[in-house]
Amino acid sequence: MSAGMDLAATIVLNGLTLAALYFIVASGFSLIFGLMRVVNMAHGAMYLVAGYVGYAVFEPLYDRDVWYAWYVGVAAGVAFAAVFGAFVQVVLLGWMQGQELRQALVTIGLSIIVADQLLAIYGGTPRQFFAPDAIFGSTQVPGVGGYPTFRLVQIGIALAVGIGLWLLLNRTKLGMMIRAGVDDRQMLGACGVNVPLVGVAVFALGSALAGLGGVVGATAQPLAMGADGRFLLISLVVVIVGGMGSVTGTALGAVLIGLAEQIGQALFPTYSVILTFVIMVAVLALRPQGILGRA
Amino acid sequence: MTIQITRRAALLGGAGLAAGGLAMPAIAQNAPIRLGGLTTLEGPFATGGQDAYRCVQMELERINNTIGGRRIEFIRESSNAQADVALARARKLIEQDNVDIILGPLSGAEGIALRDYSRTLTGKSIVNGSSGASDTTLRNPSPNFFRFSTDGTQWMAGLGRHIHGLGIREVAITAGDYAFPYAQVFGFNLEFCRLGGKVTQYWAPLGTTDFTSQIAQINRSNAGAVIVVHGGTDGLAFMTQYAQAGGSKPLVGGSIMADQTMLSARGPHRRVMMGMLSGGPIADIIDDPTWTDFVARYRRRWANEGGFASPSIHGVNYVTNLYGILAGLRAVNGDLSGNQAAFQRAMAAAELTAPTGASVKLDHNRQAISDIFLNRIEERGGNAVVVAFDRARAVNQTLGMPEAQFLQLGSPSRDNAGCVA
């Protein structure tokens, strides 16, 4: 295989692995928006907080060289984000249901407070998780050569998240309630379903996904201040392109944005950011509800 | 004692009231000098910014926050390494906090923005923090902007020649796509290309954390070494991903790569960074008593409060510039009257010794002429440290080239990276 093909294959694979991370984070964002109609501007903060909390749990274990350090870090980060998300919904957002602007502003404020608190507690030093040896080295990929194993694992995690979400939404009672809630909240409430409680569950789940993204992302690239804004923006772009509230749409959006970013970086690094937004503008102009969004 | 001071203050206040406008100059003279600090406590250089304030605080404590009988009040502001944010915060320092002098900023493009802003001010001075874009002082300099630290081009003095001397004829340069790396790449290329070396440049915007595609290209190229001119989280991301991708080419670092901000972070990047060469205004280990003393004081002061094993490049640059301010203030005995004219003249004429032991004086653009170190990362006592193995004295902003000729090469940029044979 020629060097050019080789490189092209690597870049496509990079795009897909990046897309996997974007999907994990954005699916939570999309889920929350789909049911709650809340544009959760604190979604990036969930990513950040899970990364730091997970790291605080991970580091002492890693120092003691125990093999499960990373897994515990993941669990801690995800659990913390889920509890934090549920807390936000119960204490802050629940009683202003339907006031979209107010909720957006509250979540923006929250994300600023969270980021500053994290800076005060953990300082500005970048952190990075080290995955267990089994998934840390490099793997031979046909047509690409040695490739970081963890980035392949990222695809696996994203697939698991995607399939899990699909099963949850389409095969469980909770999923049925969520889908019904997306269509008509009031009717769902009239049927005797405790809609606010479903809301808390959805918020916790969405935040947990941001948290999972936080730990997985902080294993693939350094975690530092500013990651919250970056991943919030990416989540927004991904769901706008893919279509709000649709799991497959989010996956498609993530793949498009991930590939665009990596191909852009290889071909015209300085302007690669523009490519992402060109895609977004094109989608908004031609299909405002997103590629797979419902009108 | 407390009562006495209070009484004296009360008397002074009374006298001031009685004398009205007549007593005003005396009071102004005893009012604190307001020094505004501007660094990056947010964004990719947050760690470096934090260390800058550590070092500045330490040196101010050392003189008991007093100079020429006047107290120095230090007001801290923060930006995120973006020029517009730095400008807004600088305006806030001048207009709302009413500072006399700004010490900052940290990053390249911010420096150019503040240079331009300083030109609009009267009776205020901006003294650089750690920003190192060459154009900040080389082209269109502002009379109110002073830089006692060296710029990114100067920091590469001797490195291109050294790499060529090792028999390496082709290198890949990966660099941030903004003012400071332009200056660094320019400085490296100037020497390396002149000797016949060949370079391929890979630019990435500041804030890039996924370099895998770039690394794939570099690993497949014929380059004999990789010159990495990133910093902060970007640099850490590059190094980590380079290690993960099994990169094996020798690495040469820009000046903010071989630094404790990078070496103190944990991870596989430490392995690939061992033996890395770099050039810059500091090293962890410099054979100079002034530096040994500074490092010892830094460790005593900050060891238990989150300090690094050794002061960072940003900390040292901020302190060098602080020394410039203090030298000026000492010369005029803390008197900033006359729109700071005497103070600014004193700063321009100041000659001082940086914490590294390097001697510093300013050229006609108020830009430092100082010493540059050639460094190697070595393992000492289980820790990675940057060791200076050579020192170029009195490096000026044009790397010894006549200024007119240097200016003709054009301003460093992505498309004008100094590679002229």
XYZ file of C-alpha atoms in Angstrom:
716
model
C 0.000 0.000 0.000
C 1.387 3.402 -0.927
C 2.441 5.947 1.657
C -0.349 8.288 0.583
C -3.107 5.721 1.046
C -1.540 4.765 4.307
C -1.687 8.335 5.547
C -5.222 8.842 4.276
C -6.343 5.726 6.137
C -4.713 6.991 9.329
C -6.407 10.351 9.047
C -9.808 8.749 8.454
C -9.252 6.518 11.461
C -8.238 9.549 13.531
C -11.434 11.257 12.431
C -13.530 8.264 13.431
C -11.909 7.892 16.837
C -12.342 11.589 17.507
C -15.947 11.275 16.350
C -16.412 8.498 18.903
C -15.456 10.863 21.705
C -17.652 13.612 20.305
C -20.554 11.195 20.071
C -20.240 10.104 23.703
C -20.351 13.705 24.905
C -22.928 15.023 22.444
C -25.366 12.132 22.907
C -25.925 13.263 26.498
C -26.504 16.807 25.321
C -28.931 15.651 22.665
C -30.797 13.412 25.101
C -31.353 16.238 27.575
C -32.482 18.602 24.869
C -34.721 15.997 23.277
C -36.855 15.437 26.345
C -36.391 18.529 28.451
C -36.049 21.192 25.739
C -33.216 22.535 27.883
C -30.164 23.768 26.033
C -27.851 22.684 28.826
C -24.972 25.148 28.592
C -23.392 23.445 31.604
C -22.850 20.254 29.600
C -19.163 21.120 29.114
C -18.865 21.766 32.841
C -20.111 18.211 33.453
C -17.344 16.966 31.180
C -14.753 18.980 33.073
C -15.959 18.174 36.567
C -16.100 14.454 35.838
C -12.568 14.568 34.452
C -11.154 16.260 37.537
C -13.128 14.253 40.103
C -12.289 11.044 38.266
C -8.650 12.046 38.244
C -8.634 12.814 41.968
C -9.837 9.252 42.578
C -7.604 7.751 39.896
C -4.253 9.276 40.860
C -3.714 7.777 44.346
C -4.715 4.361 43.014
C -2.398 4.749 40.028
C 0.437 5.650 42.389
C -0.189 2.384 44.210
C -0.014 0.660 40.848
C -3.328 -1.166 41.078
C -4.671 -2.413 37.767
C -8.210 -1.167 38.310
C -7.185 2.485 38.922
C -8.522 3.680 35.579
C -11.815 1.794 35.841
C -12.454 3.254 39.295
C -11.603 6.692 37.929
C -14.152 6.229 35.133
C -16.806 5.027 37.581
C -16.143 7.915 39.974
C -16.266 10.527 37.224
C -19.447 9.137 35.688
C -21.168 8.720 39.053
C -20.267 12.219 40.157
C -21.495 13.754 36.908
C -24.774 11.805 37.173
C -25.418 12.951 40.739
C -24.412 16.485 39.869
C -26.731 16.454 36.850
C -29.649 15.190 38.932
C -28.887 17.874 41.514
C -28.900 20.597 38.877
C -32.258 19.437 37.527
C -33.880 19.119 40.973
C -32.509 22.274 42.571
C -32.021 24.708 39.699
C -33.849 23.823 36.513
C -36.873 21.808 37.599
C -38.919 24.735 38.805
C -38.269 26.880 35.744
C -39.456 24.257 33.280
C -40.363 25.764 29.940
C -38.529 29.046 30.502
C -35.823 28.300 27.992
C -33.892 31.552 28.128
C -33.791 31.495 31.915
C -32.553 27.928 31.924
C -29.864 28.694 29.376
C -28.635 31.631 31.442
C -28.673 29.630 34.672
C -26.642 26.844 33.087
C -24.146 29.342 31.630
C -23.702 30.839 35.094
C -23.337 27.400 36.577
C -20.641 26.429 34.099
C -18.628 29.577 34.906
C -18.853 28.878 38.643
C -17.906 25.226 38.198
C -14.892 26.051 36.009
C -13.569 28.633 38.469
C -14.042 26.308 41.423
C -12.157 23.580 39.597
C -9.342 26.012 38.820
C -9.210 27.026 42.489
C -9.173 23.426 43.720
C -7.043 21.662 41.134
C -4.932 24.507 39.725
C -4.068 24.945 36.078
C -1.764 21.953 35.605
C -3.066 19.729 32.814
C -4.081 16.229 33.902
C -4.092 13.049 31.932
C -5.360 9.585 32.750
C -3.269 6.555 31.894
C -5.387 3.667 30.740
C -4.582 0.118 31.874
C -1.710 -1.449 29.925
C -4.111 -3.760 28.089
C -5.689 -0.826 26.239
C -2.825 1.687 26.292
C -0.160 0.529 23.841
C -0.471 0.391 20.086
C -2.252 -2.125 17.878
C -1.504 -3.133 14.300
C -4.359 -1.969 12.106
C -4.384 -3.248 8.505
C -3.584 -0.426 6.100
C -2.549 1.926 8.899
C 0.157 0.204 10.903
C 0.680 0.792 14.607
C -2.212 2.759 16.047
C -2.894 3.857 19.661
C -5.071 1.110 21.144
C -6.983 3.460 23.366
C -8.353 5.388 20.425
C -9.756 2.142 19.054
C -11.260 1.419 22.458
C -12.905 4.840 22.214
C -14.821 3.602 19.168
C -15.887 0.534 21.145
C -17.125 2.666 24.023
C -19.025 4.938 21.632
C -20.650 1.945 19.945
C -21.637 0.580 23.341
C -23.103 3.952 24.313
C -24.964 4.200 21.017
C -26.418 0.709 21.184
C -27.187 1.108 24.886
C -29.030 4.356 24.272
C -30.950 2.867 21.371
C -32.010 -0.112 23.474
C -32.928 2.148 26.376
C -35.038 4.440 24.245
C -36.692 1.755 22.126
C -36.904 -1.306 24.325
C -37.539 -0.139 27.890
C -40.411 1.464 29.770
C -38.257 4.456 30.663
C -37.404 4.840 27.003
C -41.054 4.728 26.102
C -41.782 7.479 28.634
C -38.918 9.570 27.313
C -40.095 9.238 23.735
C -43.643 10.022 24.749
C -42.376 13.032 26.680
C -40.567 14.347 23.627
C -43.861 14.334 21.720
C -46.232 15.580 24.406
C -45.206 16.205 27.993
C -48.656 17.135 29.206
C -50.327 14.065 27.818
C -47.623 11.918 29.358
C -48.277 13.544 32.750
C -52.005 13.041 32.317
C -51.355 9.337 31.836
C -50.047 9.197 35.388
C -46.335 9.291 34.668
C -44.231 11.328 37.080
C -42.735 13.562 34.377
C -40.420 15.583 36.685
C -38.893 12.333 37.935
C -38.319 11.139 34.368
C -36.682 14.507 33.805
C -34.286 13.970 36.684
C -33.402 10.519 35.347
C -32.753 11.922 31.874
C -30.636 14.742 33.235
C -28.601 12.315 35.310
C -28.120 10.050 32.302
C -27.148 12.904 29.996
C -24.685 14.243 32.524
C -23.275 10.770 33.114
C -22.538 10.553 29.393
C -20.754 13.914 29.525
C -18.842 12.527 32.490
C -17.910 9.367 30.612
C -16.713 11.585 27.784
C -14.712 13.601 30.296
C -12.727 10.649 31.587
C -12.343 8.986 28.178
C -11.366 12.323 26.620
C -8.870 13.028 29.391
C -7.251 9.669 28.658
C -6.800 10.464 24.975
C -5.760 14.107 25.327
C -4.792 16.306 28.288
C -7.566 17.690 30.451
C -7.248 21.350 31.308
C -9.244 24.481 31.842
C -11.091 25.430 28.683
C -12.069 21.873 27.769
C -15.582 22.671 29.015
C -16.128 25.407 26.445
C -14.612 23.307 23.681
C -16.806 20.299 24.303
C -19.926 22.388 24.800
C -19.313 23.984 21.414
C -18.642 20.620 19.809
C -21.804 19.164 21.342
C -23.813 22.082 19.987
C -22.343 21.759 16.516
C -22.763 17.976 16.456
C -26.434 18.034 17.454
C -27.206 20.961 15.177
C -25.718 19.066 12.234
C -27.130 15.675 13.184
C -30.529 16.771 14.460
C -31.560 17.504 18.028
C -32.774 14.576 20.079
C -31.899 11.817 17.616
C -29.277 9.213 18.590
C -28.467 8.263 15.005
C -28.407 11.924 14.054
C -25.911 12.640 16.807
C -23.731 9.766 15.629
C -23.844 11.038 12.058
C -23.074 14.594 13.187
C -20.150 13.382 15.294
C -18.664 11.408 12.400
C -18.980 14.370 10.022
C -17.412 16.818 12.467
C -14.670 14.423 13.597
C -13.663 13.638 10.012
C -13.840 17.284 8.964
C -11.584 18.291 11.835
C -8.915 15.692 11.115
C -8.956 16.004 7.343
C -8.866 19.774 7.723
C -5.895 19.521 10.057
C -3.999 17.435 7.537
C -4.839 19.490 4.445
C -5.115 23.084 5.662
C -4.359 23.201 9.388
C -4.923 26.903 9.892
C -8.414 26.905 8.486
C -9.525 23.475 9.685
C -11.841 25.066 12.243
C -13.713 26.803 9.444
C -14.564 23.498 7.783
C -16.522 22.444 10.861
C -18.588 25.593 10.783
C -19.048 25.484 7.018
C -20.740 22.125 7.520
C -22.917 23.613 10.227
C -23.893 26.613 8.115
C -24.675 24.378 5.153
C -26.906 22.148 7.253
C -28.686 25.119 8.815
C -29.279 26.649 5.404
C -30.530 23.503 3.666
C -32.054 21.500 6.489
C -32.488 23.618 9.639
C -33.770 20.742 11.756
C -30.515 18.822 11.219
C -29.751 15.964 8.847
C -31.839 13.397 10.712
C -33.885 15.794 12.834
C -37.647 15.833 12.713
C -39.178 18.994 11.352
C 3.315 51.799 67.915
C -0.007 51.307 66.225
C -1.444 54.282 68.051
C 1.492 56.443 67.034
C 1.039 55.672 63.363
C -2.652 56.261 63.578
C -2.062 59.570 65.277
C 0.498 60.572 62.689
C -1.844 59.588 59.929
C -4.618 61.574 61.563
C -2.371 64.592 61.857
C -1.327 64.228 58.248
C -4.918 63.913 57.212
C -5.775 66.995 59.269
C -2.919 68.927 57.734
C -4.001 67.805 54.328
C -7.510 69.013 54.941
C -6.261 72.317 56.305
C -3.822 72.938 53.518
C -6.265 71.830 50.839
C -4.820 71.653 47.367
C -1.408 72.730 48.579
C -0.788 69.425 50.371
C -1.966 67.302 47.485
C 1.380 66.601 45.741
C 2.907 65.368 48.999
C 0.029 62.966 49.540
C 0.220 61.721 45.970
C 3.910 61.091 46.443
C 3.201 58.896 49.448
C 0.303 57.109 47.855
C 1.139 53.577 46.781
C 2.454 52.909 43.303
C -0.215 50.866 41.580
C 1.314 48.002 39.627
C -1.133 45.999 37.546
C -0.276 42.405 36.804
C -1.663 40.750 33.694
C -1.042 37.083 33.038
C -2.958 34.019 31.905
C -4.694 32.258 34.765
C -7.105 30.765 32.240
C -6.610 28.834 29.023
C -3.642 26.866 27.733
C -0.991 28.768 29.706
C -2.772 28.833 33.070
C 0.060 26.966 34.785
C 2.698 29.340 33.463
C 0.604 32.339 34.485
C 0.199 30.991 37.979
C 3.939 30.585 38.295
C 4.521 34.090 36.953
C 2.497 35.499 39.850
C 4.299 33.254 42.327
C 7.658 34.638 41.276
C 6.466 38.248 41.153
C 4.895 37.951 44.596
C 8.084 36.440 45.988
C 10.231 39.273 44.674
C 7.809 41.935 45.890
C 7.735 40.352 49.345
C 11.512 40.421 49.305
C 11.552 44.222 49.085
C 8.628 44.405 51.492
C 6.416 45.809 48.704
C 8.221 49.119 49.023
C 10.510 51.109 46.774
C 11.810 54.675 47.080
C 9.725 55.050 50.235
C 6.524 54.209 48.342
C 4.476 51.107 48.781
C 3.791 48.988 45.698
C 0.242 47.793 45.415
C 0.027 44.777 43.107
C -3.315 44.303 41.352
C -3.767 40.964 39.609
C -5.690 40.476 36.399
C -5.982 37.448 34.180
C -6.521 36.745 30.506
C -6.683 33.502 28.535
C -3.844 34.056 26.032
C -6.190 35.717 23.520
C -5.282 39.215 22.383
C -8.799 40.672 22.695
C -9.201 39.410 26.238
C -5.765 40.702 27.242
C -6.648 44.100 25.794
C -9.956 44.250 27.680
C -8.268 43.343 30.958
C -5.459 45.852 30.373
C -8.076 48.551 29.785
C -9.758 47.531 32.998
C -6.453 47.823 34.874
C -5.768 51.302 33.467
C -9.273 52.745 33.472
C -10.898 51.192 36.527
C -8.045 50.107 38.789
C -6.113 53.209 37.821
C -2.731 51.474 37.744
C 0.484 53.348 36.898
C 2.334 50.441 35.321
C 1.186 47.144 33.808
C 3.425 44.098 34.113
C 2.333 41.661 31.395
C 1.133 39.950 29.268
C 2.278 36.356 28.912
C 1.531 35.348 25.344
C 2.747 36.547 21.944
C -0.305 38.072 20.274
C -1.349 39.624 23.568
C 1.979 41.460 23.629
C 1.358 43.014 20.228
C -2.138 44.071 21.289
C -0.815 45.699 24.459
C 2.036 47.367 22.603
C -0.553 49.048 20.385
C -2.689 49.942 23.377
C 0.305 51.413 25.225
C 0.797 53.884 22.384
C -2.589 55.444 23.149
C -1.712 56.031 26.792
C -0.109 59.072 28.383
C 1.793 58.830 31.638
C 1.447 55.039 31.857
C 3.957 52.310 31.084
C 3.453 48.737 29.995
C 6.340 46.430 30.773
C 6.198 43.016 29.166
C 5.527 39.880 31.186
C 6.651 36.870 29.198
C 5.294 37.464 25.708
C 7.895 36.804 23.056
C 6.683 37.841 19.594
C 9.541 39.680 17.911
C 7.404 42.345 16.241
C 6.177 43.615 19.597
C 9.321 45.710 19.865
C 11.076 45.254 16.517
C 8.551 46.791 14.143
C 6.591 49.888 14.965
C 7.640 49.942 18.642
C 5.716 52.003 21.180
C 7.534 54.491 23.434
C 5.477 53.259 26.403
C 6.263 49.556 25.968
C 9.373 48.015 27.539
C 10.640 44.462 27.324
C 13.451 43.307 29.601
C 12.929 39.701 28.552
C 14.211 38.313 25.251
C 11.889 37.362 22.369
C 11.116 34.034 20.745
C 13.610 34.581 17.927
C 16.420 35.356 20.355
C 15.594 32.243 22.369
C 16.528 30.062 19.411
C 19.981 31.625 19.040
C 22.550 28.911 18.387
C 20.039 26.057 18.190
C 19.801 25.784 14.394
C 23.579 25.823 14.136
C 23.890 23.186 16.846
C 21.361 20.831 15.200
C 23.094 21.221 11.839
C 26.384 20.487 13.577
C 24.946 17.161 14.714
C 24.692 16.124 11.080
C 20.930 16.580 10.746
C 20.063 18.095 7.365
C 16.266 17.859 7.260
C 13.790 18.564 10.051
C 10.016 18.674 10.554
C 8.790 21.693 12.488
C 5.459 21.499 14.274
C 4.380 24.834 15.662
C 1.458 26.818 16.968
C -0.120 29.104 14.398
C 0.358 32.464 16.133
C 2.878 35.215 16.758
C 5.193 33.606 19.301
C 5.921 30.354 17.443
C 6.414 32.385 14.243
C 9.239 34.177 16.039
C 10.721 30.922 17.344
C 10.567 29.112 14.018
C 12.037 32.185 12.351
C 14.988 32.167 14.745
C 15.644 28.474 14.191
C 15.288 28.595 10.411
C 17.493 31.637 10.095
C 20.497 29.588 11.200
C 19.472 26.131 10.017
C 18.487 27.041 6.442
C 21.447 29.374 6.007
C 23.674 26.355 6.644
C 21.778 24.430 3.954
C 19.230 22.634 6.106
C 15.783 21.707 4.778
C 12.601 22.223 6.822
C 8.960 21.177 6.498
C 6.525 23.139 8.664
C 3.284 21.890 10.203
C 1.149 24.619 11.787
C -1.747 24.088 14.170
C -3.944 26.724 15.824
C -3.362 27.468 19.510
C -5.657 25.204 21.525
C -5.221 22.138 19.289
C -5.226 19.004 21.437
C -5.441 16.319 18.770
C -2.226 16.103 16.767
C -2.535 12.502 15.640
C -2.909 13.279 11.939
C 0.022 15.659 11.992
C 2.135 13.097 13.849
C 1.213 10.461 11.258
C 2.559 12.762 8.536
C 5.728 13.605 10.461
C 6.514 9.984 11.282
C 6.308 9.112 7.596
C 8.579 11.960 6.483
C 12.347 11.884 5.969
C 12.963 14.383 8.751
C 15.959 13.609 10.916
C 14.506 15.456 13.882
C 11.251 17.066 14.988
C 11.300 20.661 16.204
C 8.325 21.103 18.533
C 7.320 24.714 19.046
C 4.176 24.295 21.100
C 3.548 25.111 24.704
C 1.130 24.473 27.540
C -1.575 21.883 26.983
C -0.946 21.880 23.239
C 2.651 20.855 23.805
C 1.700 18.216 26.319
C -0.900 16.803 23.926
C 1.619 16.670 21.090
C 4.266 14.948 23.188
C 1.831 12.439 24.683
C 0.396 11.534 21.308
C 3.874 11.372 19.792
C 4.869 8.900 22.485
C 1.667 6.901 22.000
C 2.200 6.761 18.251
C 5.640 5.290 18.885
C 7.486 8.304 17.476
C 11.236 7.762 17.538
C 12.822 10.771 15.803
C 15.028 12.969 18.000
C 13.058 15.869 19.452
C 14.140 19.464 19.659
C 11.975 21.789 21.684
C 10.934 25.376 21.430
C 11.676 27.398 24.517
C 8.408 26.752 26.315
C 8.525 22.994 25.703
C 11.592 22.306 27.813
C 10.122 23.764 30.951
C 8.833 22.634 34.310
C 5.268 23.417 33.251
C 5.718 20.461 30.892
C 8.050 18.236 32.890
C 6.018 18.413 36.093
C 2.934 16.944 34.392
C 2.792 13.165 34.552
C 2.705 10.952 31.510
C 4.455 9.096 28.720
C 5.686 12.384 27.218
C 8.499 12.412 29.785
C 10.064 9.378 28.159
C 10.296 10.902 24.679
C 11.424 14.232 26.077
C 14.518 12.761 27.713
C 17.589 14.047 25.899
C 15.577 16.728 24.071
C 17.604 19.786 23.053
C 16.262 23.297 23.276
C 17.240 26.922 23.476
C 15.890 29.613 25.739
C 16.371 32.238 28.416
C 16.435 29.753 31.293
C 17.230 26.177 32.318
C 16.577 24.341 35.563
C 20.271 23.977 36.142
C 22.502 26.886 35.213
C 25.972 27.128 36.657
C 25.537 30.625 38.076
C 25.304 31.733 41.739
C 22.515 34.278 41.066
C 20.347 31.503 39.638
C 21.198 29.028 42.396
C 20.135 31.617 44.952
C 16.901 32.453 43.109
C 15.958 28.791 42.804
C 16.662 28.200 46.492
C 14.462 31.137 47.495
C 11.723 29.966 45.121
C 11.757 26.490 46.616
C 11.686 27.798 50.171
C 8.787 30.091 49.405
C 6.630 27.837 47.244
C 7.541 24.227 47.969
C 4.475 23.813 50.182
C 2.194 26.006 48.137
C 2.140 24.247 44.802
C 5.392 25.592 43.326
C 7.360 23.671 40.714
C 10.650 21.936 41.417
C 12.279 24.871 39.654
C 10.869 28.252 38.518
C 9.225 28.240 35.084
C 10.251 30.299 32.070
C 7.240 32.557 32.559
C 8.057 33.135 36.212
C 11.601 34.124 35.327
C 10.532 36.399 32.469
C 8.013 38.202 34.673
C 10.639 38.685 37.361
C 13.221 39.950 34.859
C 10.684 42.539 33.704
C 9.763 43.337 37.303
C 13.464 43.978 37.957
C 13.396 46.460 35.078
C 10.454 48.289 36.653
C 12.125 48.279 40.063
C 15.415 49.540 38.610
C 13.546 52.434 37.014
C 11.597 53.201 40.186
C 14.739 53.058 42.294
C 16.515 55.482 39.975
C 13.723 58.069 40.259
C 13.084 57.269 43.912
C 9.522 56.185 43.221
C 8.628 59.477 41.540
C 6.279 58.929 38.597
C 5.474 62.601 38.059
C 5.863 64.361 34.713
C 3.864 61.698 32.892
C 6.471 59.131 33.966
C 9.052 60.695 31.616
C 11.947 60.424 34.060
C 10.875 56.942 35.095
C 10.706 55.771 31.489
C 14.135 57.267 30.751
C 15.515 55.463 33.793
C 14.024 52.162 32.648
C 15.430 52.575 29.152
C 18.907 53.104 30.615
C 18.674 50.360 33.238
C 21.195 47.546 33.251
C 20.324 44.612 35.407
C 20.987 40.987 36.187
C 18.149 38.576 35.489
C 17.368 35.793 37.999
C 19.325 33.446 35.715
C 22.468 35.538 36.118
C 22.167 36.854 32.560
C 22.965 40.531 32.159
C 20.194 42.592 30.565
C 20.190 45.966 28.858
C 17.762 47.523 26.417
C 18.328 48.476 22.792
C 16.908 51.611 21.131
C 13.511 49.879 20.757
C 13.426 49.190 24.532
C 14.015 45.497 23.844
C 16.335 43.332 25.920
C 19.797 42.285 24.792
C 20.632 39.326 26.985
C 22.070 35.821 27.315
C 20.557 32.679 25.783
C 21.178 29.124 26.968
C 21.455 25.907 24.948
C 19.810 23.169 26.986
C 19.379 19.444 27.187
C 16.822 17.504 29.248
C 18.598 15.079 31.543
C 17.624 12.751 34.315
C 18.955 13.865 37.686
C 17.970 11.998 40.820
C 14.945 10.416 39.164
C 13.601 13.742 37.877
C 13.708 15.232 34.405
C 15.554 18.528 34.492
C 16.645 21.029 31.868
C 20.401 21.510 32.009
C 22.184 24.408 30.304
C 25.293 23.207 28.482
C 26.146 26.338 26.542
C 25.472 30.050 26.787
C 25.443 32.741 24.093
C 26.104 36.148 25.633
C 24.419 39.438 24.734
C 22.166 38.104 21.980
C 20.298 40.959 20.335
C 16.935 40.917 18.624
C 18.372 40.482 15.139
C 20.689 37.629 16.172
C 23.700 39.761 15.322
C 22.467 40.665 11.832
C 22.443 44.385 10.915
C 18.963 45.632 11.773
C 18.154 46.961 8.291
C 19.023 43.607 6.732
C 17.018 41.731 9.358
C 13.979 43.967 8.847
C 14.173 43.298 5.121
C 13.540 39.617 5.759
C 10.045 40.659 6.672
C 7.881 40.001 9.665
C 7.865 36.369 10.888
C 4.662 34.622 9.886
C 3.349 31.299 8.686
C 4.354 32.170 5.147
C 7.585 33.895 6.086
C 9.279 31.530 8.474
C 12.842 32.689 7.989
C 14.036 29.812 5.821
C 16.268 31.723 3.438
C 19.419 30.100 2.154
